[in-house]
Short mmCIF file of C-alpha atoms and ligand atoms in Angstrom, two decimals:
data_model
loop_
_atom_site.label_atom_id
_atom_site.label_comp_id
_atom_site.label_asym_id
_atom_site.label_seq_id
_atom_site.Cartn_x
_atom_site.Cartn_y
_atom_site.Cartn_z
CA MET A 154 122.95 164.88 163.39
CA ASN A 155 123.92 168.52 163.04
CA THR A 156 127.47 168.74 162.34
CA GLU A 157 129.20 171.70 163.40
CA ILE A 158 132.75 173.30 162.60
CA GLY A 159 134.90 175.21 164.90
CA THR A 160 138.08 176.13 166.61
CA ASP A 161 136.85 175.03 170.20
CA LEU A 162 139.46 172.73 171.65
CA SER A 163 137.32 172.00 174.85
CA LYS A 164 134.18 171.33 173.11
CA ALA A 165 136.12 168.71 170.95
CA LEU A 166 137.73 167.30 174.19
CA ILE A 167 134.12 167.11 176.11
CA LEU A 168 132.87 165.50 172.86
CA LEU A 169 135.55 163.03 173.00
CA GLN A 170 135.17 162.20 176.96
CA SER A 171 131.43 161.51 176.09
CA GLY A 172 132.54 158.91 173.87
CA GLN A 173 131.46 160.89 170.37
CA THR A 174 133.32 161.13 167.24
CA VAL A 175 135.34 164.28 166.27
CA ALA A 176 136.97 165.00 162.89
CA VAL A 177 140.34 166.31 164.14
CA PRO A 178 143.19 168.29 161.76
CA THR A 179 146.86 166.46 161.72
CA GLU A 180 150.00 167.41 159.92
CA THR A 181 148.93 164.46 156.96
CA VAL A 182 145.00 164.68 156.35
CA TYR A 183 142.06 164.81 158.97
CA GLY A 184 141.42 161.95 161.17
CA LEU A 185 138.21 161.09 162.43
CA ALA A 186 138.59 160.32 165.96
CA ALA A 187 136.90 158.60 168.91
CA ASP A 188 138.49 157.46 172.35
CA ALA A 189 140.23 154.31 171.69
CA ASN A 190 139.43 152.67 175.17
CA ASN A 191 135.83 153.23 174.24
CA ASP A 192 134.20 150.35 172.03
CA ASP A 193 131.09 152.06 171.16
CA ALA A 194 132.89 155.15 170.30
CA VAL A 195 135.04 153.43 168.18
CA LEU A 196 132.27 151.66 166.37
CA ASP A 197 130.79 155.08 165.58
CA ILE A 198 133.99 155.54 163.73
CA PHE A 199 133.43 152.71 161.22
CA LYS A 200 129.32 153.41 160.93
CA ALA A 201 130.24 157.17 160.20
CA LYS A 202 132.89 156.28 157.45
CA GLY A 203 131.07 153.33 156.18
CA ARG A 204 134.08 151.33 156.75
CA PRO A 205 134.66 147.59 157.15
CA THR A 206 135.54 146.53 160.91
CA SER A 207 138.00 144.20 159.15
CA ASN A 208 140.18 147.38 158.66
CA PRO A 209 142.24 148.33 161.41
CA LEU A 210 142.50 151.88 162.79
CA ILE A 211 145.50 153.82 163.87
CA LEU A 212 146.46 154.64 167.63
CA HIS A 213 147.26 158.18 167.99
CA PHE A 214 149.43 159.40 171.08
CA ALA A 215 150.80 162.98 172.76
CA SER A 216 154.12 160.78 173.05
CA LEU A 217 156.10 157.53 173.28
CA ALA A 218 155.57 157.47 177.27
CA GLN A 219 151.54 157.48 176.66
CA ALA A 220 152.17 154.38 173.95
CA LEU A 221 154.54 152.34 175.82
CA PRO A 222 151.20 150.59 178.09
CA TYR A 223 149.32 149.69 174.95
CA ILE A 224 152.39 148.04 172.99
CA GLU A 225 154.10 144.41 173.93
CA VAL A 226 157.53 146.06 172.56
CA PHE A 227 158.92 149.35 170.78
CA PRO A 228 162.30 147.86 168.84
CA GLU A 229 165.20 149.97 168.98
CA VAL A 230 165.40 150.82 165.23
CA PHE A 231 161.79 152.21 165.61
CA GLN A 232 163.15 154.19 168.66
CA LYS A 233 165.92 155.66 166.41
CA LEU A 234 163.38 156.45 163.38
CA ALA A 235 161.30 157.97 166.16
CA SER A 236 163.82 160.53 167.30
CA VAL A 237 164.24 161.67 164.12
CA PHE A 238 160.81 162.08 162.48
CA CYS A 239 158.32 161.95 165.52
CA PRO A 240 156.08 163.70 166.26
CA GLY A 241 155.73 163.66 162.52
CA PRO A 242 153.78 161.46 159.36
CA LEU A 243 155.18 157.52 160.41
CA THR A 244 153.16 154.93 161.97
CA PHE A 245 154.50 152.06 163.64
CA ILE A 246 153.27 148.13 163.57
CA VAL A 247 154.31 146.75 166.71
CA PRO A 248 152.75 143.92 168.83
CA LYS A 249 149.81 145.38 170.82
CA SER A 250 149.17 144.31 174.50
CA SER A 251 145.89 143.69 175.96
CA LEU A 252 144.98 147.27 176.78
CA VAL A 253 144.23 147.22 172.96
CA SER A 254 140.48 146.34 171.99
CA PRO A 255 140.37 144.07 168.77
CA LEU A 256 137.92 146.09 167.14
CA ILE A 257 141.03 148.58 166.84
CA THR A 258 143.35 145.87 165.14
CA GLY A 259 140.78 143.77 163.32
CA GLY A 260 141.38 141.03 165.60
CA GLN A 261 145.31 141.07 164.61
CA ASP A 262 147.94 141.19 167.63
CA THR A 263 149.33 144.12 165.99
CA VAL A 264 148.87 147.69 166.51
CA ALA A 265 149.51 151.02 164.29
CA ILE A 266 150.71 153.90 166.44
CA ARG A 267 151.73 157.23 165.76
CA PHE A 268 152.37 160.76 167.12
CA PRO A 269 151.05 163.30 165.33
CA LYS A 270 152.36 166.84 164.97
CA HIS A 271 149.38 169.10 164.64
CA PRO A 272 149.20 171.29 168.09
CA ALA A 273 145.97 171.20 168.16
CA LEU A 274 145.52 167.32 168.34
CA GLN A 275 148.79 167.09 170.64
CA GLU A 276 146.90 169.30 173.02
CA LEU A 277 143.68 167.19 172.73
CA LEU A 278 145.79 164.07 173.32
CA SER A 279 147.77 165.38 176.21
CA ALA A 280 144.28 166.61 178.03
CA LEU A 281 142.53 163.36 177.28
CA GLY A 282 145.75 161.17 178.72
CA ARG A 283 144.37 158.22 176.70
CA PRO A 284 144.85 157.35 173.00
CA LEU A 285 142.77 158.47 169.72
CA ALA A 286 141.73 155.93 167.24
CA ALA A 287 141.43 157.85 163.92
CA PRO A 288 141.41 156.67 160.38
CA SER A 289 140.86 159.44 157.64
CA ALA A 290 137.96 161.50 157.82
CA ASN A 291 136.35 160.44 154.47
CA LEU A 292 133.55 158.05 153.52
CA TYR A 293 135.28 154.65 152.82
CA GLY A 294 137.11 154.50 149.75
CA GLN A 295 136.88 158.04 148.72
CA LEU A 296 139.27 160.72 148.46
CA SER A 297 141.12 162.24 152.37
CA PRO A 298 140.56 165.57 153.24
CA THR A 299 143.11 167.84 153.89
CA THR A 300 140.71 171.03 155.02
CA ALA A 301 138.01 170.94 157.66
CA THR A 302 135.11 172.01 154.65
CA HIS A 303 136.53 168.57 152.65
CA VAL A 304 135.64 166.45 156.17
CA LEU A 305 132.17 168.71 155.90
CA GLU A 306 131.30 167.60 152.27
CA GLN A 307 131.67 163.74 152.61
CA LEU A 308 130.72 163.45 156.54
CA THR A 309 127.88 166.16 157.02
CA GLY A 310 124.96 164.58 159.08
CA ARG A 311 127.28 161.55 160.60
CA ILE A 312 129.23 163.24 163.11
CA PRO A 313 128.58 166.22 165.87
CA TYR A 314 131.99 168.06 165.56
CA ILE A 315 134.85 168.93 163.19
CA LEU A 316 137.53 170.76 165.09
CA ASP A 317 139.15 173.48 162.30
CA GLY A 318 142.96 173.33 162.47
CA GLY A 319 143.67 174.92 159.06
CA ALA A 320 144.81 173.22 155.92
CA CYS A 321 146.82 170.24 156.60
CA TRP A 322 150.85 170.91 155.82
CA GLU A 323 152.30 167.67 154.57
CA GLY A 324 148.52 166.76 152.59
CA LEU A 325 149.29 163.10 152.26
CA GLU A 326 148.59 159.77 154.97
CA SER A 327 151.66 158.81 156.97
CA THR A 328 154.21 156.45 155.85
CA ILE A 329 153.43 152.96 157.37
CA ILE A 330 156.14 150.83 158.33
CA GLY A 331 156.84 147.56 160.13
CA LEU A 332 159.35 144.88 160.88
CA GLU A 333 160.36 141.42 159.78
CA ASN A 334 163.14 139.87 160.37
CA GLU A 335 165.14 142.62 162.11
CA ARG A 336 164.70 144.85 158.59
CA VAL A 337 162.24 147.70 158.23
CA LEU A 338 159.51 146.98 155.83
CA ILE A 339 157.00 149.98 154.32
CA TYR A 340 153.27 149.04 154.30
CA ARG A 341 152.26 152.31 152.90
CA HIS A 342 154.11 154.89 151.36
CA GLY A 343 153.43 158.67 153.05
CA GLY A 344 154.94 161.67 154.35
CA VAL A 345 158.25 160.28 155.54
CA THR A 346 159.95 159.26 152.48
CA THR A 347 161.81 155.82 151.75
CA GLU A 348 165.10 158.21 151.17
CA ALA A 349 164.51 159.96 154.35
CA LEU A 350 164.28 156.21 156.21
CA ALA A 351 167.60 154.93 154.46
CA GLU A 352 169.40 157.66 155.30
CA VAL A 353 169.05 156.79 159.24
CA LEU A 354 168.60 152.77 158.76
CA GLY A 355 171.55 152.67 156.34
CA TYR A 356 169.82 150.35 154.04
CA ASN A 357 166.77 151.09 151.45
CA PRO A 358 163.97 149.75 152.98
CA ALA A 359 161.85 147.40 150.88
CA ALA A 360 158.24 148.38 150.00
CA LYS A 361 155.65 145.67 150.88
CA VAL A 362 152.39 147.77 150.21
CA HIS A 363 149.84 144.91 148.78
CA GLU A 364 149.11 142.74 152.08
CA HIS A 365 150.44 142.52 155.12
CA ASN A 366 150.30 139.25 156.95
CA GLY A 367 147.55 138.48 154.57
CA VAL A 368 145.21 140.71 155.76
CA LEU A 369 144.08 143.35 153.32
CA THR A 370 144.25 147.02 155.02
CA SER A 371 142.06 149.87 153.31
CA GLY A 372 145.33 151.22 152.00
CA MET A 373 146.07 148.61 150.51
CA VAL A 374 142.78 148.21 148.65
CA LYS A 375 143.31 148.19 145.13
CA HIS A 376 140.02 150.84 144.83
CA HIS A 377 140.89 153.57 147.15
CA TYR A 378 141.22 157.38 147.65
CA ALA A 379 138.80 157.71 144.44
CA THR A 380 136.98 160.74 142.86
CA HIS A 381 133.58 160.30 141.80
CA THR A 382 134.82 161.31 138.12
CA PRO A 383 136.66 158.85 136.55
CA LEU A 384 140.43 159.58 137.32
CA PHE A 385 143.18 158.47 134.60
CA LEU A 386 146.84 158.80 135.35
CA GLY A 387 148.71 160.60 132.46
CA PHE A 388 148.13 163.47 129.95
CA LYS A 389 144.56 164.27 127.88
CA PRO A 390 144.96 162.83 124.50
CA ALA A 391 144.63 165.38 121.72
CA ASN A 392 141.43 163.99 120.63
CA GLU A 393 139.70 163.81 124.18
CA ASN A 394 136.39 164.48 123.17
CA GLN A 395 134.84 164.82 126.71
CA ASN A 396 135.37 167.80 128.72
CA ALA A 397 138.06 167.00 130.72
CA LEU A 398 140.18 168.56 133.39
CA GLN A 399 143.89 168.34 133.62
CA ILE A 400 146.28 168.39 136.90
CA THR A 401 149.86 168.76 136.13
CA ILE A 402 152.86 169.08 138.76
CA GLY A 403 154.03 172.19 137.54
CA LYS A 404 153.37 175.03 135.06
CA ASN A 405 152.34 173.78 131.97
CA GLU A 406 151.65 176.14 128.75
CA LEU A 407 150.76 173.42 126.40
CA ILE A 408 147.59 172.35 128.55
CA THR A 409 144.60 173.68 126.74
CA GLY A 410 141.19 173.58 128.61
CA PRO A 411 140.24 173.24 132.33
CA HIS A 412 144.04 173.18 133.96
CA LEU A 413 145.37 172.52 137.75
CA VAL A 414 148.74 173.29 138.68
CA LEU A 415 149.78 171.54 142.05
CA SER A 416 153.27 173.45 142.52
CA GLN A 417 154.10 176.63 140.29
CA ASP A 418 157.67 175.21 140.54
CA ALA A 419 157.20 171.44 140.64
CA ALA A 420 158.42 170.82 144.14
CA LEU A 421 157.01 167.73 145.31
CA THR A 422 156.64 168.58 148.66
CA GLU A 423 154.15 171.57 147.87
CA ALA A 424 152.79 169.10 145.42
CA ALA A 425 151.85 166.54 148.07
CA ARG A 426 150.32 169.50 150.23
CA ASN A 427 148.12 170.35 147.52
CA LEU A 428 147.11 167.07 145.84
CA TYR A 429 144.15 166.03 147.54
CA ALA A 430 142.72 169.94 147.64
CA ALA A 431 143.07 169.70 143.78
CA LEU A 432 141.42 166.29 143.65
CA HIS A 433 138.57 167.79 145.62
CA GLU A 434 138.30 170.84 143.46
CA ALA A 435 138.29 168.83 140.22
CA ASP A 436 135.80 166.27 141.36
CA THR A 437 133.64 169.65 141.58
CA ALA A 438 134.27 170.89 138.55
CA GLN A 439 131.35 169.89 136.27
CA VAL A 440 134.05 167.87 134.08
CA GLU A 441 133.65 164.59 132.66
CA LYS A 442 137.22 163.40 133.08
CA ILE A 443 140.14 164.26 135.46
CA TYR A 444 143.73 163.55 133.85
CA VAL A 445 146.80 163.57 136.57
CA GLU A 446 150.31 163.73 135.50
CA PRO A 447 152.23 160.71 137.03
CA PHE A 448 154.87 161.81 139.79
CA PRO A 449 158.47 160.77 139.33
CA ASN A 450 159.09 157.51 141.45
CA HIS A 451 160.87 158.81 144.22
CA GLY A 452 160.72 160.59 147.30
CA LEU A 453 157.01 161.93 147.67
CA GLY A 454 156.28 160.75 144.22
CA LEU A 455 156.05 157.33 145.52
CA ALA A 456 153.14 158.08 147.70
CA MET A 457 151.30 160.40 145.41
CA ASN A 458 151.55 157.38 142.25
CA ASP A 459 150.21 155.03 144.83
CA ARG A 460 147.16 156.87 145.83
CA LEU A 461 146.63 158.03 141.99
CA SER A 462 146.82 154.68 140.74
CA ARG A 463 144.38 153.44 143.30
CA ALA A 464 141.84 156.13 142.56
CA ALA A 465 142.62 155.19 138.67
CA ALA A 466 141.86 151.40 139.13
CA LYS A 467 137.99 152.26 139.80
CA PHE A 468 137.56 153.38 136.54
CA ALA A 469 140.41 151.23 134.65
CA ARG A 470 138.66 148.99 131.84
O1 LIG B 996 148.37 159.98 158.19
C1 LIG B 996 147.29 158.85 158.78
O2 LIG B 996 147.90 157.91 158.76
C2 LIG B 996 145.98 159.19 158.93
C3 LIG B 996 145.76 160.22 159.92
C4 LIG B 996 144.00 160.40 160.24
O3 LIG B 996 146.58 160.00 161.08
N1 LIG B 996 145.29 158.39 159.14
C5 LIG B 996 145.03 157.30 158.12
O4 LIG B 996 144.30 156.35 158.31
O5 LIG B 996 145.54 157.32 157.29
P1 LIG B 996 143.70 155.49 157.61
O6 LIG B 996 142.88 154.30 158.50
O7 LIG B 996 142.73 155.94 156.66
O8 LIG B 996 144.46 154.33 157.11
C6 LIG B 996 145.53 153.53 158.15
C7 LIG B 996 146.02 152.50 157.30
C8 LIG B 996 145.18 151.55 157.04
O9 LIG B 996 145.31 150.87 155.63
C9 LIG B 996 144.86 150.31 158.07
O10 LIG B 996 144.62 149.08 157.63
C10 LIG B 996 146.46 150.22 158.37
O11 LIG B 996 146.84 151.76 158.39
N2 LIG B 996 146.79 149.44 159.71
C11 LIG B 996 146.11 149.99 160.52
N3 LIG B 996 146.52 148.98 161.73
C12 LIG B 996 147.47 148.17 161.07
C13 LIG B 996 148.05 146.81 161.36
N4 LIG B 996 147.78 146.36 162.77
N5 LIG B 996 148.82 146.44 160.64
C14 LIG B 996 148.85 146.43 159.13
N6 LIG B 996 148.25 148.01 158.75
C15 LIG B 996 147.37 148.54 159.85
MG1 LIG B 997 141.94 156.27 154.68
#
């Protein structure tokens, strides 16, 4: 299959309507989308990514009104959060209605829904009038894409079209939340920080990022978001004798050898926007190891440390 990159919204729409997969831009990372009401199209997402069908997918909607038929309830506290953060990088786990195929949810009775902010995707969703199922547009377990070129690097020959909407401006996947015993829980750290949620909720939502109802979800798998080049959290040791690249949060004059800076001012929002692109660049830089400075454990730092520790877990002895 020939994979084309372009900015033709109507082409993307026609392909999606005819049951094909299309990589689409979101504010977080690129997604690999298909008509969520078409099981064959959804199966093609799993095939293209090499992803096990036990890992449930997120449904993307243009609006809450579009989502309501697909869910049983949208709790009041979620409405409150949605009014502040949506459209945006927040995903809600809610009871599904019978309209949602078990293929989307891995057989679970809950479904993940989100309202993406990228204007091109919003236009597609409105024109389509149905939800798009879309995991991140990478091969299973590998780095998430934040540009159309990143998608092409991994999925060329596997999908017909990549809708180029520029570089994703958040750069990290959405935060996934659920409700247990009337309390909001975080299942995956992401673009909406714990602190921002706490401000609206009036309490600090607990994180439960390792399992959910005993079902392992892909973001919760230990080895994930990984580079091919061995990756380690920390600073390159002085006696490192291999050709190693260092990624730092801000400027650092002490680093010798290959070096990438995520944000000149060490700003976490900018670092988050650039993290995956830096990891893609490091992974193709012909080095033997990648070291990444750990982030402070607050704000977006939590989500970035989460992704990096899962990537590093693949190489831990
Ligand atoms: O920002 C994002 O969320 C991006 C863009 C493309 O929207 N999507 C994304 O999808 O990160 P994916 O498939 O790579 O990660 C979605 C996570 C997975 O870990 C999946 O298992 C989990 O959401 N998930 C989906 N449905 C779930 C459910 N019913 N219960 C618990 N986890 C669920
Ligand atoms: Mg993913």
